[in-house]
mmCIF file of C-alpha atoms and ligand atoms in Angstrom:
data_model
loop_
_atom_site.group_PDB
_atom_site.id
_atom_site.type_symbol
_atom_site.label_atom_id
_atom_site.label_comp_id
_atom_site.label_asym_id
_atom_site.label_seq_id
_atom_site.Cartn_x
_atom_site.Cartn_y
_atom_site.Cartn_z
ATOM 1 C CA MET A 1 0.000 0.000 0.000
ATOM 2 C CA PRO A 2 1.413 3.451 -0.871
ATOM 3 C CA LYS A 3 2.416 5.779 1.944
ATOM 4 C CA HIS A 4 -0.270 8.403 1.414
ATOM 5 C CA ARG A 5 -2.913 5.676 1.557
ATOM 6 C CA TRP A 6 -1.787 4.807 5.092
ATOM 7 C CA PHE A 7 -1.859 8.441 6.041
ATOM 8 C CA ARG A 8 -5.412 8.814 4.754
ATOM 9 C CA LEU A 9 -6.571 5.660 6.480
ATOM 10 C CA SER A 10 -5.028 6.593 9.832
ATOM 11 C CA SER A 11 -6.469 10.124 9.619
ATOM 12 C CA LEU A 12 -9.883 8.625 8.954
ATOM 13 C CA GLY A 13 -9.407 6.237 11.884
ATOM 14 C CA LEU A 14 -8.456 9.127 14.180
ATOM 15 C CA PHE A 15 -11.511 11.034 13.000
ATOM 16 C CA PHE A 16 -13.733 8.253 14.303
ATOM 17 C CA ILE A 17 -11.714 7.354 17.416
ATOM 18 C CA LEU A 18 -11.367 10.907 18.727
ATOM 19 C CA PRO A 19 -15.089 11.384 19.453
ATOM 20 C CA LEU A 20 -15.050 8.066 21.315
ATOM 21 C CA LEU A 21 -12.154 9.287 23.488
ATOM 22 C CA LEU A 22 -13.847 12.637 24.096
ATOM 23 C CA GLY A 23 -16.972 10.728 25.029
ATOM 24 C CA GLY A 24 -15.025 9.552 28.082
ATOM 25 C CA CYS A 25 -14.991 13.114 29.423
ATOM 26 C CA ALA A 26 -17.762 13.648 31.934
ATOM 27 C CA PHE A 27 -19.425 17.029 31.649
ATOM 28 C CA ASP A 28 -20.545 17.026 35.255
ATOM 29 C CA ASN A 29 -17.500 15.767 37.148
ATOM 30 C CA LEU A 30 -16.479 17.442 40.401
ATOM 31 C CA GLN A 31 -14.293 20.134 38.887
ATOM 32 C CA SER A 32 -16.119 20.682 35.622
ATOM 33 C CA ALA A 33 -16.785 24.235 34.450
ATOM 34 C CA LEU A 34 -19.259 22.707 31.987
ATOM 35 C CA ASP A 35 -21.697 22.032 34.819
ATOM 36 C CA PRO A 36 -22.398 25.541 36.163
ATOM 37 C CA GLN A 37 -24.270 25.791 39.460
ATOM 38 C CA GLY A 38 -24.196 29.536 40.072
ATOM 39 C CA PRO A 39 -25.258 32.658 38.155
ATOM 40 C CA ILE A 40 -21.698 33.740 37.321
ATOM 41 C CA ALA A 41 -20.645 30.334 36.019
ATOM 42 C CA ARG A 42 -23.906 30.122 34.073
ATOM 43 C CA GLN A 43 -23.280 33.441 32.315
ATOM 44 C CA GLN A 44 -19.753 32.314 31.494
ATOM 45 C CA ILE A 45 -20.875 28.976 30.084
ATOM 46 C CA SER A 46 -23.591 30.589 27.966
ATOM 47 C CA LEU A 47 -20.977 32.927 26.483
ATOM 48 C CA LEU A 48 -18.772 29.898 25.792
ATOM 49 C CA THR A 49 -21.659 27.969 24.237
ATOM 50 C CA TYR A 50 -22.625 30.959 22.082
ATOM 51 C CA THR A 51 -19.096 31.496 20.738
ATOM 52 C CA MET A 52 -18.641 27.766 20.260
ATOM 53 C CA TRP A 53 -21.749 27.447 18.079
ATOM 54 C CA LEU A 54 -20.790 30.566 16.172
ATOM 55 C CA SER A 55 -17.327 29.105 15.541
ATOM 56 C CA ALA A 56 -18.920 25.830 14.481
ATOM 57 C CA ILE A 57 -21.068 27.649 11.921
ATOM 58 C CA VAL A 58 -17.978 29.469 10.584
ATOM 59 C CA VAL A 59 -16.015 26.213 10.367
ATOM 60 C CA VAL A 60 -18.841 24.441 8.538
ATOM 61 C CA ALA A 61 -19.442 27.377 6.170
ATOM 62 C CA VAL A 62 -15.752 27.841 5.323
ATOM 63 C CA GLY A 63 -15.325 24.082 4.961
ATOM 64 C CA ALA A 64 -18.332 23.837 2.669
ATOM 65 C CA VAL A 65 -17.035 26.608 0.385
ATOM 66 C CA MET A 66 -13.584 25.016 0.373
ATOM 67 C CA PHE A 67 -14.852 21.547 -0.538
ATOM 68 C CA TRP A 68 -17.229 22.981 -3.118
ATOM 69 C CA ALA A 69 -14.309 24.857 -4.736
ATOM 70 C CA MET A 70 -12.065 21.790 -4.573
ATOM 71 C CA PHE A 71 -14.540 19.611 -6.428
ATOM 72 C CA ARG A 72 -16.061 22.232 -8.710
ATOM 73 C CA PHE A 73 -12.728 23.490 -10.014
ATOM 74 C CA ARG A 74 -10.771 20.249 -9.978
ATOM 75 C CA ALA A 75 -8.316 19.925 -12.900
ATOM 76 C CA LYS A 76 -9.745 17.623 -15.526
ATOM 77 C CA ALA A 77 -7.557 14.904 -16.991
ATOM 78 C CA GLY A 78 -5.584 16.206 -19.953
ATOM 79 C CA ASP A 79 -6.622 19.818 -19.399
ATOM 80 C CA ASP A 80 -3.487 21.867 -18.615
ATOM 81 C CA SER A 81 -5.016 25.287 -19.236
ATOM 82 C CA ILE A 82 -4.910 27.936 -16.475
ATOM 83 C CA PRO A 83 -8.429 28.666 -15.210
ATOM 84 C CA VAL A 84 -9.899 32.173 -15.131
ATOM 85 C CA GLN A 85 -8.228 34.146 -12.294
ATOM 86 C CA SER A 86 -10.546 35.943 -9.883
ATOM 87 C CA HIS A 87 -7.903 37.440 -7.557
ATOM 88 C CA GLY A 88 -8.635 41.050 -6.681
ATOM 89 C CA ASN A 89 -12.375 40.787 -7.145
ATOM 90 C CA THR A 90 -13.547 43.955 -5.363
ATOM 91 C CA ALA A 91 -16.990 42.680 -4.456
ATOM 92 C CA VAL A 92 -15.584 39.489 -2.880
ATOM 93 C CA GLU A 93 -12.851 41.383 -0.994
ATOM 94 C CA ILE A 94 -15.215 43.977 0.468
ATOM 95 C CA GLY A 95 -17.784 41.279 1.202
ATOM 96 C CA LEU A 96 -15.221 39.247 3.167
ATOM 97 C CA ILE A 97 -14.039 42.303 5.115
ATOM 98 C CA LEU A 98 -17.638 43.135 6.012
ATOM 99 C CA LEU A 99 -18.372 39.534 6.970
ATOM 100 C CA ALA A 100 -15.283 39.384 9.196
ATOM 101 C CA THR A 101 -16.214 42.702 10.817
ATOM 102 C CA VAL A 102 -19.771 41.557 11.506
ATOM 103 C CA LEU A 103 -18.516 38.252 12.945
ATOM 104 C CA THR A 104 -16.049 40.071 15.208
ATOM 105 C CA ILE A 105 -18.767 42.399 16.468
ATOM 106 C CA ILE A 106 -21.222 39.632 17.281
ATOM 107 C CA VAL A 107 -18.492 37.804 19.208
ATOM 108 C CA VAL A 108 -17.002 40.818 20.989
ATOM 109 C CA VAL A 109 -20.193 42.551 22.116
ATOM 110 C CA PRO A 110 -21.609 39.672 24.217
ATOM 111 C CA ALA A 111 -18.112 38.844 25.493
ATOM 112 C CA VAL A 112 -17.431 42.379 26.701
ATOM 113 C CA ARG A 113 -20.933 42.629 28.132
ATOM 114 C CA THR A 114 -20.430 39.401 30.129
ATOM 115 C CA ILE A 115 -17.039 40.584 31.367
ATOM 116 C CA PHE A 116 -18.528 43.868 32.580
ATOM 117 C CA LYS A 117 -21.414 42.049 34.263
ATOM 118 C CA THR A 118 -19.360 39.400 36.043
ATOM 119 C CA GLU A 119 -15.801 40.664 36.424
ATOM 120 C CA TYR A 120 -16.048 44.172 37.841
ATOM 121 C CA ARG A 121 -14.425 44.985 41.145
ATOM 122 C CA ALA A 122 -17.167 44.707 43.742
ATOM 123 C CA VAL A 123 -17.593 47.293 46.474
ATOM 124 C CA ALA A 124 -18.475 45.440 49.658
ATOM 125 C CA THR A 125 -21.806 46.116 51.316
ATOM 126 C CA GLU A 126 -23.144 44.849 54.642
ATOM 127 C CA GLU A 127 -24.998 42.112 52.793
ATOM 128 C CA ASP A 128 -21.830 40.537 51.425
ATOM 129 C CA VAL A 129 -19.713 37.798 52.935
ATOM 130 C CA ILE A 130 -16.062 38.801 52.798
ATOM 131 C CA ILE A 131 -13.310 36.214 52.802
ATOM 132 C CA ASN A 132 -9.606 37.005 52.704
ATOM 133 C CA VAL A 133 -7.815 34.222 50.884
ATOM 134 C CA THR A 134 -4.078 33.683 51.161
ATOM 135 C CA GLY A 135 -2.431 31.053 49.016
ATOM 136 C CA HIS A 136 0.468 29.085 50.456
ATOM 137 C CA GLN A 137 2.447 26.249 48.942
ATOM 138 C CA TRP A 138 0.122 24.139 48.943
ATOM 139 C CA TRP A 139 -2.885 25.064 50.979
ATOM 140 C CA TRP A 140 -5.234 27.962 51.691
ATOM 141 C CA VAL A 141 -5.855 30.399 54.530
ATOM 142 C CA PHE A 142 -9.476 31.525 54.655
ATOM 143 C CA GLU A 143 -10.186 34.443 56.949
ATOM 144 C CA TYR A 144 -13.581 36.032 57.549
ATOM 145 C CA PRO A 145 -12.511 39.485 58.797
ATOM 146 C CA GLU A 146 -16.030 40.564 59.789
ATOM 147 C CA LEU A 147 -16.550 37.433 61.881
ATOM 148 C CA GLY A 148 -13.080 37.155 63.417
ATOM 149 C CA LEU A 149 -12.877 33.657 62.028
ATOM 150 C CA THR A 150 -9.923 31.882 60.445
ATOM 151 C CA THR A 151 -9.888 28.457 58.876
ATOM 152 C CA ALA A 152 -7.975 26.528 56.243
ATOM 153 C CA ASN A 153 -8.826 24.747 53.024
ATOM 154 C CA GLU A 154 -12.579 24.704 53.520
ATOM 155 C CA ILE A 155 -15.064 27.546 53.568
ATOM 156 C CA HIS A 156 -18.736 27.718 54.274
ATOM 157 C CA ILE A 157 -20.891 30.309 52.547
ATOM 158 C CA PRO A 158 -24.587 31.055 52.910
ATOM 159 C CA LYS A 159 -26.682 30.283 49.844
ATOM 160 C CA GLY A 160 -27.982 33.333 48.035
ATOM 161 C CA LYS A 161 -25.398 35.839 49.216
ATOM 162 C CA ARG A 162 -22.634 37.506 47.311
ATOM 163 C CA VAL A 163 -19.193 36.399 48.485
ATOM 164 C CA ILE A 164 -16.213 38.659 47.909
ATOM 165 C CA PHE A 165 -12.795 37.030 47.983
ATOM 166 C CA ASN A 166 -9.755 39.228 48.574
ATOM 167 C CA LEU A 167 -6.940 37.253 47.046
ATOM 168 C CA SER A 168 -3.298 37.305 48.071
ATOM 169 C CA SER A 169 -0.335 34.972 48.150
ATOM 170 C CA ALA A 170 2.335 34.331 50.759
ATOM 171 C CA ASP A 171 4.842 32.921 48.290
ATOM 172 C CA VAL A 172 4.410 32.183 44.581
ATOM 173 C CA LEU A 173 1.501 32.669 42.176
ATOM 174 C CA HIS A 174 -1.590 30.593 42.849
ATOM 175 C CA SER A 175 -5.046 30.747 41.327
ATOM 176 C CA PHE A 176 -8.397 30.482 43.062
ATOM 177 C CA TRP A 177 -10.934 28.460 41.117
ATOM 178 C CA VAL A 178 -14.273 26.876 41.956
ATOM 179 C CA PRO A 179 -15.221 25.683 38.459
ATOM 180 C CA LYS A 180 -18.920 25.126 39.112
ATOM 181 C CA LEU A 181 -19.436 28.549 40.663
ATOM 182 C CA ALA A 182 -17.197 31.041 38.848
ATOM 183 C CA GLY A 183 -14.089 31.642 36.798
ATOM 184 C CA LYS A 184 -10.609 31.749 38.252
ATOM 185 C CA ARG A 185 -8.324 34.537 39.429
ATOM 186 C CA ASP A 186 -4.643 34.631 40.362
ATOM 187 C CA LEU A 187 -3.315 35.174 43.859
ATOM 188 C CA ILE A 188 -0.268 37.404 43.574
ATOM 189 C CA PRO A 189 1.996 38.509 46.443
ATOM 190 C CA ASN A 190 1.491 42.193 47.322
ATOM 191 C CA GLN A 191 -1.394 42.663 44.931
ATOM 192 C CA ASN A 192 -5.035 43.034 45.992
ATOM 193 C CA ASN A 193 -6.816 40.850 43.508
ATOM 194 C CA GLN A 194 -10.493 40.245 44.000
ATOM 195 C CA LEU A 195 -13.000 37.696 42.820
ATOM 196 C CA TRP A 196 -16.659 37.552 43.724
ATOM 197 C CA PHE A 197 -19.533 35.270 42.968
ATOM 198 C CA VAL A 198 -23.099 34.698 44.011
ATOM 199 C CA THR A 199 -25.205 31.616 44.534
ATOM 200 C CA ASP A 200 -28.942 31.616 43.893
ATOM 201 C CA GLU A 201 -32.047 29.490 44.389
ATOM 202 C CA ASN A 202 -30.834 27.146 41.627
ATOM 203 C CA THR A 203 -27.547 26.454 43.416
ATOM 204 C CA PRO A 204 -27.840 23.175 45.335
ATOM 205 C CA THR A 205 -26.487 23.352 48.866
ATOM 206 C CA GLY A 206 -23.529 21.047 49.434
ATOM 207 C CA VAL A 207 -19.831 20.738 48.753
ATOM 208 C CA TYR A 208 -18.138 22.278 45.719
ATOM 209 C CA HIS A 209 -14.599 21.421 44.719
ATOM 210 C CA GLY A 210 -11.999 24.149 44.302
ATOM 211 C CA GLN A 211 -8.496 23.866 42.940
ATOM 212 C CA CYS A 212 -5.374 25.971 42.583
ATOM 213 C CA ALA A 213 -5.198 26.633 38.849
ATOM 214 C CA GLU A 214 -1.737 28.158 38.560
ATOM 215 C CA LEU A 215 1.305 25.896 38.505
ATOM 216 C CA CYS A 216 2.924 26.557 41.895
ATOM 217 C CA LEU A 217 5.466 23.708 41.874
ATOM 218 C CA GLY A 218 5.521 20.699 44.218
ATOM 219 C CA ALA A 219 2.034 19.735 45.291
ATOM 220 C CA HIS A 220 0.186 22.147 42.961
ATOM 221 C CA ALA A 221 -2.234 19.456 41.824
ATOM 222 C CA TYR A 222 -2.947 18.685 45.487
ATOM 223 C CA MET A 223 -3.657 22.307 46.374
ATOM 224 C CA ARG A 224 -7.378 21.892 46.561
ATOM 225 C CA PHE A 225 -10.135 23.300 48.706
ATOM 226 C CA ARG A 226 -13.821 22.934 49.367
ATOM 227 C CA VAL A 227 -16.652 25.424 49.294
ATOM 228 C CA VAL A 228 -19.679 24.357 51.279
ATOM 229 C CA VAL A 229 -22.850 26.171 50.266
ATOM 230 C CA ASP A 230 -25.061 26.191 53.361
ATOM 231 C CA THR A 231 -28.590 27.230 54.173
ATOM 232 C CA GLU A 232 -28.723 30.389 56.295
ATOM 233 C CA GLU A 233 -29.253 28.286 59.442
ATOM 234 C CA ASP A 234 -26.420 25.855 58.739
ATOM 235 C CA TYR A 235 -24.105 28.740 57.969
ATOM 236 C CA ALA A 236 -25.030 30.528 61.199
ATOM 237 C CA ALA A 237 -24.435 27.306 63.148
ATOM 238 C CA TRP A 238 -21.042 26.851 61.511
ATOM 239 C CA VAL A 239 -20.011 30.435 62.311
ATOM 240 C CA ASP A 240 -21.231 29.964 65.867
ATOM 241 C CA MET A 241 -18.996 26.913 66.268
ATOM 242 C CA PHE A 242 -16.036 29.266 65.860
ATOM 243 C CA GLN A 243 -17.353 32.318 67.642
ATOM 244 C CA SER A 244 -18.511 30.398 70.703
ATOM 245 C CA ILE A 245 -14.936 29.379 71.542
ATOM 246 C CA GLU A 246 -13.258 31.772 73.946
ATOM 247 C CA PRO A 247 -10.039 32.971 72.360
ATOM 248 C CA LEU A 248 -6.825 32.023 74.101
ATOM 249 C CA SER A 249 -5.478 34.793 76.280
ATOM 250 C CA ALA A 250 -3.245 35.191 79.317
ATOM 251 C CA SER A 251 -6.249 35.237 81.645
ATOM 252 C CA THR A 252 -8.093 32.232 80.239
ATOM 253 C CA THR A 253 -7.152 28.660 80.824
ATOM 254 C CA PRO A 254 -6.859 26.561 77.690
ATOM 255 C CA VAL A 255 -10.076 24.733 76.894
ATOM 256 C CA ILE A 256 -10.547 21.344 75.406
ATOM 257 C CA GLN A 257 -13.453 21.407 73.028
ATOM 258 C CA GLN A 258 -15.952 18.577 73.488
ATOM 259 C CA VAL A 259 -15.530 14.970 74.554
ATOM 260 C CA GLN A 260 -13.401 15.994 77.505
ATOM 261 C CA ALA A 261 -14.005 12.765 79.325
ATOM 262 C CA ASP A 262 -12.344 10.603 76.676
ATOM 263 C CA PRO A 263 -8.842 9.772 77.962
ATOM 264 C CA LEU A 264 -7.534 9.222 74.426
ATOM 265 C CA VAL A 265 -8.639 12.743 73.478
ATOM 266 C CA GLN A 266 -6.999 14.155 76.580
ATOM 267 C CA GLN A 267 -3.781 12.308 75.797
ATOM 268 C CA GLY A 268 -3.934 13.626 72.224
ATOM 269 C CA GLN A 269 -4.513 17.139 73.447
ATOM 270 C CA ALA A 270 -1.365 16.983 75.564
ATOM 271 C CA LEU A 271 0.631 15.371 72.743
ATOM 272 C CA PHE A 272 -0.524 18.150 70.403
ATOM 273 C CA LYS A 273 1.743 20.418 72.447
ATOM 274 C CA THR A 274 4.542 18.056 73.469
ATOM 275 C CA LYS A 275 5.052 16.599 69.988
ATOM 276 C CA GLY A 276 5.248 20.137 68.564
ATOM 277 C CA CYS A 277 2.000 20.315 66.511
ATOM 278 C CA ALA A 278 0.979 23.424 68.453
ATOM 279 C CA ALA A 279 4.063 25.327 67.340
ATOM 280 C CA CYS A 280 2.591 25.520 63.833
ATOM 281 C CA HIS A 281 -1.125 24.797 64.112
ATOM 282 C CA ALA A 282 -3.507 27.098 65.918
ATOM 283 C CA VAL A 283 -6.531 25.673 67.696
ATOM 284 C CA LYS A 284 -8.688 28.505 68.954
ATOM 285 C CA GLY A 285 -8.834 28.490 72.742
ATOM 286 C CA TYR A 286 -5.934 26.075 73.092
ATOM 287 C CA ALA A 287 -2.927 26.727 70.858
ATOM 288 C CA GLY A 288 -1.670 29.876 69.165
ATOM 289 C CA GLY A 289 0.139 28.189 66.278
ATOM 290 C CA ALA A 290 1.790 30.192 63.530
ATOM 291 C CA PRO A 291 -0.114 32.481 61.147
ATOM 292 C CA ASP A 292 1.485 30.933 58.086
ATOM 293 C CA LYS A 293 0.428 27.379 58.960
ATOM 294 C CA PRO A 294 -3.054 25.824 58.741
ATOM 295 C CA ASP A 295 -5.428 26.722 61.566
ATOM 296 C CA LEU A 296 -7.059 23.542 62.904
ATOM 297 C CA THR A 297 -9.903 25.084 64.896
ATOM 298 C CA ASN A 298 -13.013 22.900 64.548
ATOM 299 C CA PHE A 299 -11.024 20.429 62.500
ATOM 300 C CA ALA A 300 -13.724 17.771 62.772
ATOM 301 C CA LEU A 301 -16.104 19.980 60.784
ATOM 302 C CA ARG A 302 -13.899 19.738 57.706
ATOM 303 C CA THR A 303 -14.567 17.208 55.008
ATOM 304 C CA THR A 304 -10.951 16.738 53.959
ATOM 305 C CA ILE A 305 -7.360 16.489 55.168
ATOM 306 C CA ALA A 306 -4.256 18.052 53.588
ATOM 307 C CA ALA A 307 -6.130 20.593 51.435
ATOM 308 C CA GLY A 308 -8.639 18.347 49.740
ATOM 309 C CA VAL A 309 -6.372 15.325 49.281
ATOM 310 C CA LEU A 310 -8.005 12.818 51.649
ATOM 311 C CA ASP A 311 -11.474 12.496 53.111
ATOM 312 C CA ASN A 312 -11.434 13.450 56.778
ATOM 313 C CA THR A 313 -11.682 10.029 58.425
ATOM 314 C CA PRO A 314 -9.753 8.622 61.416
ATOM 315 C CA GLU A 315 -7.889 6.159 59.141
ATOM 316 C CA ASN A 316 -6.866 8.865 56.692
ATOM 317 C CA LEU A 317 -5.851 11.245 59.454
ATOM 318 C CA ALA A 318 -3.600 8.558 60.940
ATOM 319 C CA ARG A 319 -2.112 7.911 57.497
ATOM 320 C CA TRP A 320 -1.429 11.627 57.055
ATOM 321 C CA LEU A 321 0.202 11.985 60.497
ATOM 322 C CA ARG A 322 2.235 8.809 60.010
ATOM 323 C CA ASP A 323 3.828 9.928 56.745
ATOM 324 C CA PRO A 324 2.746 13.266 55.245
ATOM 325 C CA GLN A 325 5.090 12.860 52.270
ATOM 326 C CA GLU A 326 3.435 9.613 51.279
ATOM 327 C CA VAL A 327 0.062 11.373 51.074
ATOM 328 C CA LYS A 328 1.175 14.678 49.573
ATOM 329 C CA PRO A 329 4.746 14.672 48.226
ATOM 330 C CA THR A 330 6.847 17.836 48.800
ATOM 331 C CA ASN A 331 4.497 19.354 51.397
ATOM 332 C CA TYR A 332 6.042 21.041 54.463
ATOM 333 C CA MET A 333 4.468 18.942 57.204
ATOM 334 C CA PRO A 334 7.176 17.013 59.046
ATOM 335 C CA THR A 335 7.024 13.393 60.107
ATOM 336 C CA LEU A 336 6.988 13.505 63.894
ATOM 337 C CA TRP A 337 7.871 9.893 64.591
ATOM 338 C CA ALA A 338 11.111 8.104 63.853
ATOM 339 C CA LYS A 339 10.843 4.766 62.087
ATOM 340 C CA ASN A 340 10.306 1.998 64.649
ATOM 341 C CA ASP A 341 9.175 4.428 67.349
ATOM 342 C CA PRO A 342 7.240 1.991 69.556
ATOM 343 C CA ASN A 343 4.834 4.712 70.699
ATOM 344 C CA ALA A 344 4.069 6.031 67.229
ATOM 345 C CA GLU A 345 0.767 4.273 66.558
ATOM 346 C CA GLU A 346 -0.628 5.010 70.012
ATOM 347 C CA GLU A 347 0.345 8.667 69.807
ATOM 348 C CA ILE A 348 -1.007 9.006 66.284
ATOM 349 C CA ALA A 349 -4.308 7.504 67.425
ATOM 350 C CA ALA A 350 -4.455 9.920 70.354
ATOM 351 C CA ILE A 351 -3.698 13.022 68.269
ATOM 352 C CA SER A 352 -6.216 11.883 65.645
ATOM 353 C CA ALA A 353 -8.843 11.431 68.339
ATOM 354 C CA TYR A 354 -8.111 14.886 69.703
ATOM 355 C CA LEU A 355 -8.289 16.588 66.289
ATOM 356 C CA LEU A 356 -11.489 14.757 65.404
ATOM 357 C CA SER A 357 -13.034 15.935 68.655
ATOM 358 C CA LEU A 358 -12.636 19.600 67.687
ATOM 359 C CA GLY A 359 -16.154 20.709 66.848
ATOM 360 C CA ALA A 360 -17.245 17.079 66.818
ATOM 361 C CA ASP A 361 -20.682 17.391 68.367
ATOM 362 C CA GLU A 362 -21.802 18.977 65.119
ATOM 363 C CA GLU A 363 -20.010 16.449 62.987
ATOM 364 C CA GLU A 364 -22.704 13.860 62.478
ATOM 365 C CA GLU A 365 -25.249 16.370 61.303
ATOM 366 C CA THR A 366 -22.719 18.159 59.114
ATOM 367 C CA GLN A 367 -21.424 15.033 57.461
ATOM 368 C CA ALA A 368 -24.971 13.841 56.812
ATOM 369 C CA SER A 369 -26.064 17.136 55.310
ATOM 370 C CA LEU A 370 -22.980 17.206 53.103
ATOM 371 C CA GLY A 371 -23.884 13.976 51.319
ATOM 372 C CA GLY A 372 -25.399 13.759 47.858
ATOM 373 C CA ALA A 373 -24.227 14.719 44.424
ATOM 374 C CA TYR A 374 -21.693 17.296 45.532
ATOM 375 C CA GLY A 375 -20.222 15.322 48.417
ATOM 376 C CA ASN A 376 -16.872 13.676 48.240
HETATM 377 CU CU1 CUA B 401 -1.058 26.858 44.216
HETATM 378 CU CU2 CUA B 401 -0.971 25.712 42.146
#
């Protein structure tokens, strides 16, 4: 078989195989922008759909003219004459310029309109929820300045409200992206970037997956987060879980949240300080931690460990404490136990029990209400 035959055959094969491969892509997977669940994402997808169909029409029209010309003006066997030349036809040239201008206008006008409607810099009002986001390699600080509340890697927002994110980075460039709710925006050191979105009555409550969308080395792909869209009541209860804890001060004695009677929890609480966890991780009311390390207040309320890498279960938490590098290569969490440390498993179990007691009396309800299509 001649070479060009093979080329034609393989091109034809690819033409039929490609759609099958693309068919494997799910439109509604957890981080799909093609499954919008909020007004901003919906406006963005309708702009995308509009321009895509327009492009498809252009491709089909241009292709049709091209194939028509190819077959209509094909050289006939034995005819070596030069066909009539139509280069420089004024009507065709002006027609094409006009067509291109019209096409550009009908693409640009809706695009610019959508940008102005969804991308302007919001001025905060009392109605808005404000969240200061700081990107770190490879996790997120989420601070609610109006509520005096700091958490990491998982935010709760009340359904129906506008949320304004003030974006900043502690190290390299990151990008904040919740594909089902809005587009993405970079977090840049020393620059006040902002992104806002709203949820509405068509936004199901539940967990939405977020992801750092700017290559930030090491564990970039594991720099995830969760956005939990709550009802007003659930959101208020979540906020209260933080605000009801007395902050640690010189005059207060450290408190253990919940399950105080459990000796394993008490052992874990002590180990949290003696093993050095408390030097980095804050637990409101008990440990000050460091501002550039994840705050573990109400840890049991979170759905994941290590910035969206593992579901927050006792087994996974033990696995994470045992060997953080195995779970999330290159991350900065140290291994606290030497190999063959005879006390390792007991201490890991105790610290896990302590962490999973933080905010735990709400856990059952929260975990149950987080189930469904947008759960883990
Ligand atoms: Cu942070 Cu990629």
